[in-house]
Amino acid sequence: MPKHNPEQSMMNVKHEFGEHGGVVPSVERAATFTVVHPQTMPEIFAGEKGPSAGGCFLYSRHFNPTNDVLARSLAAMEGTERAVCTASGISAIASALSQICQVGDHIVASETIYGGTHALLGELFPTMGIETTFVDPTDVEAFRRATRPSTKVYYTEALGNPTLKVADVPALVELAHESGIKLVVDNTFTPMIISPAALGADVVVYSMTKYLNGASDIIGGAICGTEAFIGELMDLHTGRVMLLGPTIDPRVSFDVYQRLPHLGLRMREHSRRAAAIATRLFELGAPVTYPGLASHPGHAIFASMANEGCGFSGMLTLDCGTRARAEELMEILQNEERFGYLAVSLGAFDSLISCSGSSTSSEIPQQEQEKMGLSPGLLRISIGYTGPLEDRVAQIERAVIKVGLAR
Ligand code: PLP
């Protein structure tokens, strides 16, 4: 299977100096740009000239130099021809999918995805004439069975939120491409670790709010794909990013760009610590799920897809059975042990803990939560890298023993 080296690929992007020779790029905050000659403006609108084609920048919803700098690095990281950044992960997903699907079209999607995306596909899109069938992401045949003549997209998260089911991206690529269907993968949980486009996926989407940013202080998103697809998204007449307008603030783009050089380092440390904690919990007999454990049903497929050296992600779950016990454990982890914070989101330097069924997956109807194996007591833990690892292991060990999840 082809492996991609995201860090090396990002090194090949031309370095962006600041306006005065600064080692970091300048932040271009202008909403609009001056053209020197009046005839240039209609030429830019007609698509005959642009920032890289004898023209100049025009308006920041269309092109912005700082947003472009970040997008170029993300495209290199993913190994795609081009990328565009958006104001949030959900706007990246909504824009990409609504660009591909029109009224009457159909999507086959993983049933274990972020609750907001589930609501977008299962509740909002049907009001716009786009239907979705949800299937188990580990069952490629289920995607085949659910496919209709009107199916335009297969949609999955590489590592599913929150159950940590692993999608077989190459198998889905093969199946999708048999029928001219596009595979769109949300890689929010596994940047650097899995490179879906290098495995054949057509479009990769991100919530940059999570690992890409890493500090829980911004909301942002990105779409990575071919030159043609990103061009469609930016089309003046029908482009979903252009016309729905989820434009990212250049100051936010700058902040994320500044954190990309250490994304690889961070992902390795998230993975190293999550692996150590998951291994200890497993030894204690606690109900832990982590794709790096040999006992995880998706372990082998994850290993076969993963790039060298970044591990198996910083995400693990603990199934406490009931919501009451999950809440008891969260209380101890935050307020007694100071292991991490009770907060939604993930990918931060601190550990973040939430009970998915009643929070970030609460949009998913109860019956469907049961079908996808989401227990009301499932704690999703995004493992951070603050504090000595031995202390973190000891903290969670004491906590799971105290609530009776291990002896
Ligand atoms: N994709 C995944 C896997 C997520 O977990 C989330 C948010 O939790 C999103 C997308 C949406 O991202 P945002 O909150 O940046 O819009």
GROMACS .gro file of C-alpha atoms and ligand atoms in nm:
model
  423
    1MET     CA    1   0.000   0.000   0.000
    2PRO     CA    2   0.148   0.342  -0.089
    3LYS     CA    3   0.273   0.533   0.214
    4HIS     CA    4   0.286   0.908   0.221
    5ASN     CA    5   0.526   1.120   0.423
    6PRO     CA    6   0.326   1.430   0.519
    7GLU     CA    7   0.614   1.602   0.700
    8GLN     CA    8   0.852   1.560   0.409
    9SER     CA    9   0.585   1.670   0.167
   10MET     CA   10   0.525   1.990   0.368
   11MET     CA   11   0.900   2.063   0.359
   12ASN     CA   12   0.874   2.088  -0.019
   13VAL     CA   13   0.636   2.384  -0.003
   14LYS     CA   14   0.808   2.712  -0.086
   15HIS     CA   15   0.887   2.899   0.236
   16GLU     CA   16   0.673   3.208   0.289
   17PHE     CA   17   0.865   3.506   0.421
   18GLY     CA   18   0.694   3.810   0.576
   19GLU     CA   19   0.651   4.133   0.388
   20HIS     CA   20   0.971   4.274   0.546
   21GLY     CA   21   1.170   3.954   0.523
   22GLY     CA   22   1.028   3.807   0.842
   23VAL     CA   23   1.084   3.437   0.896
   24VAL     CA   24   0.708   3.395   0.923
   25PRO     CA   25   0.455   3.518   0.668
   26SER     CA   26   0.273   3.846   0.716
   27VAL     CA   27  -0.095   3.837   0.796
   28GLU     CA   28  -0.294   3.994   0.513
   29ARG     CA   29  -0.602   4.132   0.681
   30ALA     CA   30  -0.736   4.336   0.388
   31ALA     CA   31  -1.089   4.254   0.275
   32THR     CA   32  -1.028   4.412  -0.064
   33PHE     CA   33  -0.725   4.483  -0.283
   34THR     CA   34  -0.634   4.768  -0.517
   35VAL     CA   35  -0.595   4.699  -0.886
   36VAL     CA   36  -0.359   4.929  -1.075
   37HIS     CA   37  -0.548   4.946  -1.404
   38PRO     CA   38  -0.927   4.946  -1.440
   39GLN     CA   39  -0.927   4.678  -1.710
   40THR     CA   40  -0.768   4.427  -1.468
   41MET     CA   41  -1.087   4.403  -1.258
   42PRO     CA   42  -1.316   4.258  -1.529
   43GLU     CA   43  -1.034   4.024  -1.634
   44ILE     CA   44  -1.014   3.887  -1.280
   45PHE     CA   45  -1.394   3.843  -1.265
   46ALA     CA   46  -1.387   3.665  -1.599
   47GLY     CA   47  -1.129   3.422  -1.458
   48GLU     CA   48  -0.867   3.536  -1.708
   49LYS     CA   49  -0.636   3.672  -1.441
   50GLY     CA   50  -0.575   3.579  -1.079
   51PRO     CA   51  -0.310   3.607  -0.809
   52SER     CA   52  -0.098   3.345  -0.981
   53ALA     CA   53  -0.198   3.432  -1.339
   54GLY     CA   54  -0.083   3.785  -1.417
   55GLY     CA   55  -0.344   3.950  -1.197
   56CYS     CA   56  -0.362   4.030  -0.831
   57PHE     CA   57  -0.574   3.961  -0.525
   58LEU     CA   58  -0.925   4.102  -0.545
   59TYR     CA   59  -1.142   4.027  -0.242
   60SER     CA   60  -1.068   3.807   0.059
   61ARG     CA   61  -1.376   3.583   0.038
   62HIS     CA   62  -1.238   3.476  -0.297
   63PHE     CA   63  -0.863   3.465  -0.245
   64ASN     CA   64  -0.656   3.582   0.049
   65PRO     CA   65  -0.277   3.542   0.056
   66THR     CA   66  -0.261   3.423   0.419
   67ASN     CA   67  -0.545   3.175   0.372
   68ASP     CA   68  -0.370   3.050   0.060
   69VAL     CA   69  -0.041   2.997   0.247
   70LEU     CA   70  -0.217   2.767   0.494
   71ALA     CA   71  -0.410   2.590   0.217
   72ARG     CA   72  -0.088   2.515   0.025
   73SER     CA   73   0.067   2.348   0.330
   74LEU     CA   74  -0.248   2.144   0.395
   75ALA     CA   75  -0.257   2.025   0.033
   76ALA     CA   76   0.107   1.919   0.067
   77MET     CA   77   0.034   1.744   0.396
   78GLU     CA   78  -0.248   1.545   0.236
   79GLY     CA   79  -0.078   1.496  -0.100
   80THR     CA   80  -0.364   1.663  -0.289
   81GLU     CA   81  -0.334   1.914  -0.572
   82ARG     CA   82  -0.508   2.189  -0.379
   83ALA     CA   83  -0.697   2.280  -0.061
   84VAL     CA   84  -0.925   2.551   0.067
   85CYS     CA   85  -0.973   2.653   0.429
   86THR     CA   86  -1.312   2.729   0.581
   87ALA     CA   87  -1.446   2.887   0.898
   88SER     CA   88  -1.529   2.552   1.063
   89GLY     CA   89  -1.506   2.179   1.009
   90ILE     CA   90  -1.880   2.146   0.963
   91SER     CA   91  -1.881   2.412   0.690
   92ALA     CA   92  -1.601   2.224   0.512
   93ILE     CA   93  -1.812   1.905   0.521
   94ALA     CA   94  -2.136   2.079   0.420
   95SER     CA   95  -1.967   2.266   0.136
   96ALA     CA   96  -1.783   1.964  -0.003
   97LEU     CA   97  -2.087   1.733   0.007
   98SER     CA   98  -2.335   1.986  -0.128
   99GLN     CA   99  -2.092   2.064  -0.411
  100ILE     CA  100  -2.100   1.701  -0.523
  101CYS     CA  101  -2.467   1.621  -0.452
  102GLN     CA  102  -2.769   1.788  -0.608
  103VAL     CA  103  -3.142   1.740  -0.544
  104GLY     CA  104  -3.228   1.371  -0.594
  105ASP     CA  105  -2.878   1.245  -0.515
  106HIS     CA  106  -2.788   0.993  -0.249
  107ILE     CA  107  -2.502   0.945  -0.002
  108VAL     CA  108  -2.391   0.627   0.175
  109ALA     CA  109  -2.231   0.731   0.501
  110SER     CA  110  -2.071   0.571   0.800
  111GLU     CA  111  -2.314   0.551   1.091
  112THR     CA  112  -2.043   0.637   1.342
  113ILE     CA  113  -1.956   0.997   1.267
  114TYR     CA  114  -1.957   1.327   1.456
  115GLY     CA  115  -2.316   1.403   1.570
  116GLY     CA  116  -2.329   1.734   1.382
  117THR     CA  117  -2.236   1.563   1.057
  118HIS     CA  118  -2.496   1.294   1.129
  119ALA     CA  119  -2.761   1.566   1.171
  120LEU     CA  120  -2.643   1.742   0.853
  121LEU     CA  121  -2.678   1.422   0.649
  122GLY     CA  122  -2.976   1.267   0.823
  123GLU     CA  123  -3.189   1.574   0.896
  124LEU     CA  124  -3.083   1.885   0.704
  125PHE     CA  125  -2.984   1.740   0.366
  126PRO     CA  126  -3.315   1.551   0.320
  127THR     CA  127  -3.493   1.890   0.335
  128MET     CA  128  -3.276   1.984   0.036
  129GLY     CA  129  -3.355   1.663  -0.155
  130ILE     CA  130  -3.036   1.472  -0.069
  131GLU     CA  131  -3.087   1.136   0.105
  132THR     CA  132  -2.836   0.941   0.314
  133THR     CA  133  -2.820   0.575   0.412
  134PHE     CA  134  -2.606   0.508   0.719
  135VAL     CA  135  -2.401   0.187   0.737
  136ASP     CA  136  -2.132   0.025   0.950
  137PRO     CA  137  -1.802   0.180   0.831
  138THR     CA  138  -1.614  -0.148   0.880
  139ASP     CA  139  -1.852  -0.334   0.647
  140VAL     CA  140  -1.756  -0.252   0.288
  141GLU     CA  141  -2.029  -0.483   0.156
  142ALA     CA  142  -2.286  -0.273   0.343
  143PHE     CA  143  -2.174   0.026   0.133
  144ARG     CA  144  -2.224  -0.183  -0.181
  145ARG     CA  145  -2.569  -0.298  -0.072
  146ALA     CA  146  -2.678   0.057   0.012
  147THR     CA  147  -2.557   0.199  -0.321
  148ARG     CA  148  -2.826   0.328  -0.558
  149PRO     CA  149  -2.800   0.460  -0.913
  150SER     CA  150  -2.829   0.807  -0.756
  151THR     CA  151  -2.541   0.754  -0.510
  152LYS     CA  152  -2.278   1.022  -0.560
  153VAL     CA  153  -2.073   0.999  -0.240
  154TYR     CA  154  -1.942   0.752   0.014
  155TYR     CA  155  -1.868   0.939   0.334
  156THR     CA  156  -1.670   0.816   0.633
  157GLU     CA  157  -1.437   0.925   0.908
  158ALA     CA  158  -1.104   0.742   0.885
  159LEU     CA  159  -1.124   0.677   1.261
  160GLY     CA  160  -1.489   0.707   1.359
  161ASN     CA  161  -1.616   0.948   1.621
  162PRO     CA  162  -1.673   0.833   1.893
  163THR     CA  163  -1.659   0.454   1.865
  164LEU     CA  164  -1.309   0.449   1.706
  165LYS     CA  165  -1.419   0.209   1.433
  166VAL     CA  166  -1.161   0.202   1.154
  167ALA     CA  167  -1.275   0.248   0.794
  168ASP     CA  168  -1.097   0.042   0.529
  169VAL     CA  169  -1.019   0.339   0.305
  170PRO     CA  170  -0.852   0.148   0.017
  171ALA     CA  171  -1.142  -0.099  -0.003
  172LEU     CA  172  -1.395   0.186  -0.003
  173VAL     CA  173  -1.194   0.363  -0.274
  174GLU     CA  174  -1.205   0.052  -0.490
  175LEU     CA  175  -1.578   0.006  -0.444
  176ALA     CA  176  -1.658   0.376  -0.493
  177HIS     CA  177  -1.455   0.408  -0.811
  178GLU     CA  178  -1.622   0.101  -0.969
  179SER     CA  179  -1.936   0.316  -0.996
  180GLY     CA  180  -1.791   0.665  -1.036
  181ILE     CA  181  -1.876   0.751  -0.675
  182LYS     CA  182  -1.656   0.994  -0.483
  183LEU     CA  183  -1.509   0.891  -0.149
  184VAL     CA  184  -1.502   1.180   0.099
  185VAL     CA  185  -1.306   1.113   0.420
  186ASP     CA  186  -1.308   1.318   0.740
  187ASN     CA  187  -0.955   1.279   0.875
  188THR     CA  188  -1.000   1.501   1.181
  189PHE     CA  189  -0.891   1.228   1.428
  190THR     CA  190  -0.584   1.114   1.236
  191PRO     CA  191  -0.390   1.395   1.062
  192MET     CA  192  -0.034   1.288   0.966
  193ILE     CA  193  -0.118   0.934   1.079
  194ILE     CA  194  -0.351   0.841   0.792
  195SER     CA  195  -0.338   1.014   0.452
  196PRO     CA  196  -0.671   0.921   0.289
  197ALA     CA  197  -0.594   1.093  -0.043
  198ALA     CA  198  -0.270   0.897  -0.077
  199LEU     CA  199  -0.485   0.585  -0.028
  200GLY     CA  200  -0.711   0.699  -0.313
  201ALA     CA  201  -0.984   0.907  -0.144
  202ASP     CA  202  -1.114   1.188  -0.365
  203VAL     CA  203  -1.172   1.452  -0.099
  204VAL     CA  204  -1.035   1.489   0.254
  205VAL     CA  205  -1.206   1.718   0.503
  206TYR     CA  206  -1.087   1.845   0.839
  207SER     CA  207  -1.209   2.017   1.146
  208MET     CA  208  -0.897   2.229   1.206
  209THR     CA  209  -1.047   2.304   1.546
  210LYS     CA  210  -0.893   1.979   1.669
  211TYR     CA  211  -0.538   1.843   1.619
  212LEU     CA  212  -0.437   2.072   1.334
  213ASN     CA  213  -0.464   2.365   1.567
  214GLY     CA  214  -0.395   2.175   1.887
  215ALA     CA  215  -0.478   2.438   2.147
  216SER     CA  216  -0.861   2.447   2.156
  217ASP     CA  217  -0.859   2.818   2.080
  218ILE     CA  218  -0.990   2.841   1.722
  219ILE     CA  219  -1.266   2.702   1.504
  220GLY     CA  220  -1.165   2.619   1.146
  221GLY     CA  221  -1.195   2.366   0.868
  222ALA     CA  222  -1.037   2.256   0.543
  223ILE     CA  223  -1.117   2.070   0.221
  224CYS     CA  224  -0.833   1.901   0.030
  225GLY     CA  225  -0.884   1.766  -0.321
  226THR     CA  226  -0.805   1.805  -0.687
  227GLU     CA  227  -0.740   2.138  -0.856
  228ALA     CA  228  -1.070   2.091  -1.041
  229PHE     CA  229  -1.277   2.020  -0.728
  230ILE     CA  230  -1.138   2.311  -0.525
  231GLY     CA  231  -1.189   2.527  -0.835
  232GLU     CA  232  -1.556   2.418  -0.840
  233LEU     CA  233  -1.594   2.511  -0.472
  234MET     CA  234  -1.459   2.858  -0.552
  235ASP     CA  235  -1.661   2.910  -0.870
  236LEU     CA  236  -1.824   3.254  -0.884
  237HIS     CA  237  -2.159   3.111  -0.999
  238THR     CA  238  -2.200   2.777  -0.821
  239GLY     CA  239  -1.909   2.738  -0.576
  240ARG     CA  240  -2.038   2.636  -0.232
  241VAL     CA  241  -1.743   2.790  -0.048
  242MET     CA  242  -1.766   3.100  -0.268
  243LEU     CA  243  -2.143   3.147  -0.237
  244LEU     CA  244  -2.228   3.007   0.105
  245GLY     CA  245  -1.928   3.204   0.229
  246PRO     CA  246  -1.771   3.008   0.517
  247THR     CA  247  -1.460   3.223   0.481
  248ILE     CA  248  -1.183   3.173   0.734
  249ASP     CA  249  -1.033   3.478   0.906
  250PRO     CA  250  -0.670   3.525   0.786
  251ARG     CA  251  -0.558   3.577   1.146
  252VAL     CA  252  -0.692   3.231   1.225
  253SER     CA  253  -0.519   3.087   0.918
  254PHE     CA  254  -0.193   3.240   1.036
  255ASP     CA  255  -0.231   3.085   1.381
  256VAL     CA  256  -0.297   2.739   1.241
  257TYR     CA  257  -0.012   2.775   0.991
  258GLN     CA  258   0.229   2.853   1.277
  259ARG     CA  259   0.135   2.527   1.447
  260LEU     CA  260   0.167   2.295   1.145
  261PRO     CA  261   0.546   2.256   1.173
  262HIS     CA  262   0.503   2.074   1.505
  263LEU     CA  263   0.190   1.878   1.414
  264GLY     CA  264   0.397   1.565   1.347
  265LEU     CA  265   0.575   1.594   1.682
  266ARG     CA  266   0.246   1.648   1.857
  267MET     CA  267   0.073   1.355   1.688
  268ARG     CA  268   0.360   1.122   1.781
  269GLU     CA  269   0.337   1.231   2.145
  270HIS     CA  270  -0.044   1.208   2.156
  271SER     CA  271  -0.013   0.855   2.017
  272ARG     CA  272   0.273   0.750   2.245
  273ARG     CA  273   0.084   0.858   2.556
  274ALA     CA  274  -0.252   0.719   2.444
  275ALA     CA  275  -0.082   0.385   2.371
  276ALA     CA  276   0.080   0.375   2.717
  277ILE     CA  277  -0.246   0.465   2.894
  278ALA     CA  278  -0.456   0.224   2.685
  279THR     CA  279  -0.208  -0.058   2.744
  280ARG     CA  280  -0.220  -0.005   3.121
  281LEU     CA  281  -0.600   0.013   3.122
  282PHE     CA  282  -0.615  -0.306   2.915
  283GLU     CA  283  -0.379  -0.482   3.161
  284LEU     CA  284  -0.609  -0.376   3.443
  285GLY     CA  285  -0.905  -0.530   3.260
  286ALA     CA  286  -1.078  -0.194   3.207
  287PRO     CA  287  -1.318  -0.172   2.907
  288VAL     CA  288  -1.081   0.036   2.692
  289THR     CA  289  -1.091   0.072   2.314
  290TYR     CA  290  -0.782   0.198   2.133
  291PRO     CA  291  -0.684   0.121   1.773
  292GLY     CA  292  -0.322   0.059   1.878
  293LEU     CA  293  -0.422  -0.241   2.091
  294ALA     CA  294  -0.394  -0.573   1.908
  295SER     CA  295  -0.738  -0.656   2.052
  296HIS     CA  296  -0.901  -0.373   1.850
  297PRO     CA  297  -1.088  -0.527   1.551
  298GLY     CA  298  -0.955  -0.252   1.323
  299HIS     CA  299  -0.592  -0.274   1.444
  300ALA     CA  300  -0.450  -0.452   1.140
  301ILE     CA  301  -0.627  -0.237   0.884
  302PHE     CA  302  -0.524   0.078   1.073
  303ALA     CA  303  -0.161  -0.042   1.076
  304SER     CA  304  -0.174  -0.117   0.703
  305MET     CA  305  -0.301   0.236   0.625
  306ALA     CA  306  -0.089   0.435   0.871
  307ASN     CA  307   0.212   0.642   0.772
  308GLU     CA  308   0.545   0.558   0.936
  309GLY     CA  309   0.608   0.656   1.295
  310CYS     CA  310   0.299   0.852   1.402
  311GLY     CA  311   0.134   0.571   1.598
  312PHE     CA  312  -0.235   0.496   1.639
  313SER     CA  313  -0.380   0.833   1.742
  314GLY     CA  314  -0.445   1.007   2.071
  315MET     CA  315  -0.807   0.892   2.103
  316LEU     CA  316  -0.935   0.620   2.331
  317THR     CA  317  -1.269   0.527   2.483
  318LEU     CA  318  -1.373   0.370   2.811
  319ASP     CA  319  -1.715   0.208   2.819
  320CYS     CA  320  -1.852   0.271   3.167
  321GLY     CA  321  -2.180   0.095   3.081
  322THR     CA  322  -2.413   0.360   3.222
  323ARG     CA  323  -2.416   0.736   3.198
  324ALA     CA  324  -2.418   0.761   3.578
  325ARG     CA  325  -2.093   0.569   3.608
  326ALA     CA  326  -1.939   0.764   3.321
  327GLU     CA  327  -2.026   1.086   3.504
  328GLU     CA  328  -1.879   0.948   3.827
  329LEU     CA  329  -1.555   0.869   3.645
  330MET     CA  330  -1.545   1.210   3.473
  331GLU     CA  331  -1.596   1.382   3.808
  332ILE     CA  332  -1.297   1.197   3.955
  333LEU     CA  333  -1.077   1.243   3.648
  334GLN     CA  334  -1.129   1.619   3.642
  335ASN     CA  335  -1.201   1.728   3.999
  336GLU     CA  336  -0.999   1.480   4.208
  337GLU     CA  337  -0.718   1.353   3.989
  338ARG     CA  338  -0.683   1.657   3.758
  339PHE     CA  339  -0.618   1.416   3.469
  340GLY     CA  340  -0.794   1.639   3.215
  341TYR     CA  341  -1.098   1.854   3.150
  342LEU     CA  342  -1.464   1.767   3.102
  343ALA     CA  343  -1.505   1.928   2.764
  344VAL     CA  344  -1.619   1.840   2.417
  345SER     CA  345  -1.372   1.866   2.129
  346LEU     CA  346  -1.036   1.693   2.108
  347GLY     CA  347  -0.680   1.725   1.988
  348ALA     CA  348  -0.565   1.973   2.250
  349PHE     CA  349  -0.243   1.959   2.455
  350ASP     CA  350  -0.455   1.884   2.762
  351SER     CA  351  -0.670   1.573   2.784
  352LEU     CA  352  -1.038   1.635   2.709
  353ILE     CA  353  -1.310   1.399   2.830
  354SER     CA  354  -1.674   1.375   2.728
  355CYS     CA  355  -1.960   1.128   2.744
  356SER     CA  356  -2.045   1.109   2.373
  357GLY     CA  357  -2.401   0.972   2.377
  358SER     CA  358  -2.530   1.269   2.576
  359SER     CA  359  -2.302   1.532   2.419
  360THR     CA  360  -2.132   1.535   2.076
  361SER     CA  361  -2.333   1.237   1.950
  362SER     CA  362  -2.663   1.340   2.111
  363GLU     CA  363  -2.801   1.442   1.770
  364ILE     CA  364  -2.798   1.073   1.675
  365PRO     CA  365  -3.129   0.906   1.769
  366GLN     CA  366  -3.108   0.660   2.059
  367GLN     CA  367  -3.191   0.357   1.843
  368GLU     CA  368  -2.914   0.444   1.600
  369GLN     CA  369  -2.669   0.500   1.885
  370GLU     CA  370  -2.747   0.145   2.000
  371LYS     CA  371  -2.711   0.007   1.646
  372MET     CA  372  -2.369   0.162   1.603
  373GLY     CA  373  -2.253   0.028   1.939
  374LEU     CA  374  -2.249   0.361   2.119
  375SER     CA  375  -2.321   0.285   2.485
  376PRO     CA  376  -2.470   0.563   2.702
  377GLY     CA  377  -2.166   0.520   2.929
  378LEU     CA  378  -1.901   0.560   2.659
  379LEU     CA  379  -1.634   0.811   2.762
  380ARG     CA  380  -1.431   0.952   2.477
  381ILE     CA  381  -1.090   1.068   2.593
  382SER     CA  382  -0.857   1.278   2.382
  383ILE     CA  383  -0.518   1.217   2.541
  384GLY     CA  384  -0.304   1.529   2.581
  385TYR     CA  385   0.066   1.560   2.648
  386THR     CA  386   0.093   1.781   2.954
  387GLY     CA  387   0.239   1.650   3.282
  388PRO     CA  388   0.461   1.345   3.337
  389LEU     CA  389   0.321   1.038   3.165
  390GLU     CA  390   0.374   0.816   3.474
  391ASP     CA  391   0.155   1.054   3.676
  392ARG     CA  392  -0.117   1.049   3.409
  393VAL     CA  393  -0.116   0.668   3.402
  394ALA     CA  394  -0.138   0.658   3.782
  395GLN     CA  395  -0.423   0.912   3.787
  396ILE     CA  396  -0.645   0.722   3.542
  397GLU     CA  397  -0.555   0.390   3.704
  398ARG     CA  398  -0.673   0.514   4.046
  399ALA     CA  399  -0.988   0.659   3.890
  400VAL     CA  400  -1.098   0.344   3.705
  401ILE     CA  401  -1.032   0.133   4.015
  402LYS     CA  402  -1.233   0.373   4.231
  403VAL     CA  403  -1.542   0.345   4.007
  404GLY     CA  404  -1.504  -0.033   3.985
  405LEU     CA  405  -1.408  -0.057   3.619
  406ALA     CA  406  -1.087  -0.240   3.709
  407ARG     CA  407  -0.923  -0.411   4.003
  408PLP     N1  408  -1.554   1.623   1.215
  408PLP     C1  409  -1.530   1.561   1.334
  408PLP     C2  410  -1.475   1.422   1.333
  408PLP     C3  411  -1.559   1.628   1.453
  408PLP     O1  412  -1.535   1.564   1.570
  408PLP     C4  413  -1.613   1.758   1.449
  408PLP     C5  414  -1.644   1.833   1.572
  408PLP     O2  415  -1.642   1.783   1.681
  408PLP     C6  416  -1.637   1.817   1.323
  408PLP     C7  417  -1.605   1.747   1.209
  408PLP     C8  418  -1.694   1.956   1.312
  408PLP     O3  419  -1.593   2.050   1.327
  408PLP     P1  420  -1.614   2.202   1.373
  408PLP     O4  421  -1.661   2.199   1.514
  408PLP     O5  422  -1.478   2.262   1.355
  408PLP     O6  423  -1.715   2.263   1.283
   0.00000   0.00000   0.00000
